[in-house]
Amino acid sequence: MTYRSRSAGTLAACILGGALALGASAATTAATATAATTTAAASAEERSLEIRQLRESVARSAQALALLTSHEQIERLQAAYGYYIDKGLWDSAAALFSRHATYEYGQRGVYVGRAHIRKALALMGPEGLEQGELNDYPMLQPIIDVAPDNRTAKARWRSDVMLAKDGKGQWGEGEYENEYVNEDGIWKISKLHFYVTFFADYERGWGAGDIPLAGPSVALPPDRPPTEIYRSLPGIYVPPYHYGNPVAAAVPSIEQDVQGPADLPADLVALQASANALAHRVELLEDRAQIEKIQRAYGYYVDKAQWPDVAQLFAADGTYEIGGRGIFIGPKRVLEYLVTGLGPIGISTRTGQLLNHQQFQGIVDVAPDGKTAQGRWTAFIMGGSGRTGLWGDALYENTYVKESGIWKFKTVRAAFNMYAPYQGGWRDGAVPNTRPDSFLPPPDLPPSQLYLTYPSFYVLPFHYPNPVTGRPAPPPNPAAGGVAPMSLYAPR
Amino acid sequence: MAARAGTDQYTVRTALRCRQLYTLVACVALVAAMAVGPVSAGAPDSDARILARLQARIAALNAQAARIEDADAVRKLQRAYGYYIDKGYWGEAAALFADDATMEIGVDGVYVGQARIRERLMLDGGGNPGPGLPFGQIYHRMQLQPVVDVAPDGATAKGRWREIALLGHYHQDAEWGAGVYENEYVKQHGVWKIWKLHYYPSFLAPYDSGWAKLKPVTGDWKSAAGEALPADRPPTVRYEPFPATFTPPFHYQNPVSGR
């Protein structure tokens, strides 16, 4: 009833309330003081309690949906920003910032306010760019967290930067840790901070062709010096995460179905069913978002060899199988494998190691009961250390499980597709990565499938049927694929 | 207990308003009702409007949830398209298109219908019928950075995407590809399908020299596949790829300024 008095709160409500009370009074007077009256009063109270619970349930769904909608809008906002930056559309990009926003790029310092940001963006080139200039900043691997009050948000993104100017090309990569503000229902960028991992001359690649970070511009001095001092590759820096480990620090979600008494009247039964259906529907959307977060956080942790954080993403019986190296069971064994097989915890500052394990193109399908899920992901890899760079390309087909309200990795399985040295790329080189006999420690179980990487062909089975026909994809035609003699793996 | 407290609160507040609004009769009745016993706040006739309002709110929230689900379905569709063509599943990829769908690639023109789309996809991927790729081929076309907007009626949607591609043949050639999609999607009998795919290639650059050394195109820069399999209709947009500057038109207004 509080809802009614709050929202209506009018003469009409009052008259209705009065009339109601009159009616109730008459009814009460008319009734004799018997057990029947007691039951009627009790069921009226039950009814009122039930309505209150239903209102609370719907309010929770509304709140969750508001945050999910904001999540969508922020993803769209940052993607739109990237598409403008690509083309040197500085006015359009600057319009995405709030009036007093800040903008920080690498070690160039902090620009404050939309007008100054507009000028700082133009340090990248003339409006609209000139012939031969490439300024591609793809916006990738988002982890978006909207504050419960739906007024602010934070997000981590990454960009694989492709540049060209005066006939010279560059590769770059870095992470964003951004903030957003909801102004009258419109999300704007309130803080953009791009942390550069590396920029490298195209022809020599990272390792050999690293380009040191530029400092503050003399022509357009920033309002403030850089907030953090770091070097790009071969220097190592881990941009701070705005979020805790999405499994270890997760807040369990609780089943919130409204359960009315068995003898609920039909109108409330119907309403209870639709409120619960809505809550379930919204929860599935939240599940999908949370699973995407886990997978993307996994990528960011692998980037920086933060193996304990990776291991914490797994369920107690979760399994890990990458690159045909057998199956490791449970967080402890996962950690042992990562430390022994891939290197010590924390990325090496000594050699200028690069381990970018980028998680793209996720297809996440949550089971209708909301207890398990499956996901297919592309891992686009920039690796190497010292003077050598490496490209890699892998597919993940994972399963996830919700345990006590927290989503975790159940099975992580990656099939490497291609690894190739930077010099000559995948034309000249192919590094085999499916050698179950070539590593320590021994796995708990052998690989679930033996396969060959590029230049051979292998496709991890799709967890989903064709989204339109609903039919599973057929196995590949053996006549189409090839089998690689191992001798072909030697770089030319 | 909670329910009772709520009822009392309601009664007091209502009574206050009543005084302000001089509806004394109703107030007196209300007090009388209180004296008799708990107000039967849940009497069926009284809360009909509350229930109706709650039902309406649930319907509105379901519509809000549906918009996100639709956007998710469209994103899945485009990502699934990428995963199929990556591995030479031309038939599966073509099946993602509506019967009357079109596919437009660069300045090659517009291909109409699933059969023609399948043919073109296969040719782009090297001509092997698949499913699967021949030994030595890499054909990885990543589908990235979606901006998906579902129409208010939930029947169609538009999406901007970025592709970055690793292409080539072992010991023969390697290339980087990049470009932007502006696609339209349609929901038919509850299933989202690709309706109008429009890919604007930005560049296809040999691995060794990269994109920075690319020369401007001259004249008609149709792709080899476009030459081999002429399109059904001429291109709707003529442009030059990198190193020229060209911005594929946006299907959306600026998300903040609205312009």
XYZ file of C-alpha atoms in Angstrom, chain B residues 90-192:
103
model
C 30.267 -21.044 -46.351
C 26.920 -22.833 -46.229
C 26.467 -22.203 -42.517
C 27.408 -18.544 -42.986
C 25.005 -18.096 -45.912
C 22.236 -19.714 -43.852
C 22.486 -16.778 -41.422
C 21.034 -14.506 -44.104
C 17.357 -13.872 -44.794
C 15.996 -15.241 -48.073
C 15.869 -11.787 -49.650
C 19.152 -10.668 -48.071
C 21.838 -8.706 -49.836
C 25.584 -8.638 -49.406
C 27.617 -5.711 -50.665
C 31.401 -5.802 -50.679
C 33.480 -2.698 -51.342
C 32.874 -1.458 -54.881
C 32.237 -4.963 -56.219
C 28.495 -4.470 -55.927
C 25.518 -6.167 -54.355
C 24.848 -9.921 -54.266
C 21.232 -10.938 -53.783
C 19.931 -14.044 -52.021
C 21.518 -16.843 -50.054
C 22.793 -18.805 -53.044
C 24.708 -15.880 -54.510
C 25.975 -14.855 -51.089
C 27.281 -18.343 -50.461
C 29.049 -18.355 -53.813
C 30.717 -15.033 -53.103
C 31.758 -16.020 -49.570
C 33.332 -19.185 -50.918
C 35.178 -17.311 -53.621
C 36.476 -14.745 -51.133
C 37.746 -17.607 -49.030
C 39.704 -19.147 -51.900
C 37.048 -21.198 -53.701
C 37.357 -24.407 -51.701
C 33.818 -25.727 -51.136
C 34.511 -26.820 -47.572
C 33.370 -26.995 -44.940
C 36.976 -26.561 -43.888
C 40.039 -24.899 -45.329
C 42.785 -26.527 -47.361
C 46.168 -27.215 -45.854
C 48.220 -24.072 -45.407
C 45.435 -21.486 -45.470
C 44.671 -19.001 -42.737
C 41.457 -17.069 -43.082
C 40.744 -15.406 -39.777
C 38.349 -12.470 -39.986
C 37.643 -11.150 -36.503
C 34.290 -9.439 -35.926
C 34.836 -6.646 -33.420
C 33.547 -3.462 -31.785
C 29.782 -3.728 -32.298
C 27.446 -0.761 -32.214
C 24.064 -2.497 -32.422
C 20.791 -0.591 -32.418
C 17.503 -2.431 -32.360
C 14.548 -0.558 -33.866
C 11.816 0.411 -31.359
C 9.449 -2.143 -32.861
C 12.023 -4.899 -32.311
C 11.652 -6.129 -35.895
C 14.880 -4.806 -37.406
C 18.296 -3.722 -36.203
C 21.428 -2.065 -37.488
C 25.000 -2.768 -36.538
C 28.405 -1.278 -37.162
C 31.318 -3.656 -36.803
C 35.035 -3.653 -37.381
C 36.906 -6.476 -38.993
C 40.585 -7.207 -38.541
C 41.737 -10.157 -40.613
C 44.760 -12.453 -40.734
C 44.884 -13.920 -44.215
C 47.266 -15.950 -46.288
C 48.821 -19.253 -47.277
C 51.785 -20.919 -45.664
C 54.987 -20.323 -47.661
C 53.034 -18.285 -50.223
C 51.486 -15.096 -48.934
C 50.316 -13.274 -45.825
C 48.093 -10.231 -45.503
C 46.399 -7.999 -42.977
C 42.847 -7.011 -43.725
C 40.751 -4.308 -42.083
C 37.400 -2.717 -42.675
C 34.033 -1.703 -41.322
C 30.573 -3.235 -41.657
C 27.308 -1.339 -41.647
C 24.747 -4.110 -41.563
C 21.016 -4.481 -41.165
C 19.258 -7.356 -39.491
C 15.679 -8.565 -39.568
C 13.689 -10.679 -37.143
C 11.541 -13.222 -38.954
C 9.282 -15.543 -36.960
C 11.283 -14.745 -33.840
C 14.687 -15.438 -35.438
C 17.214 -12.722 -36.172
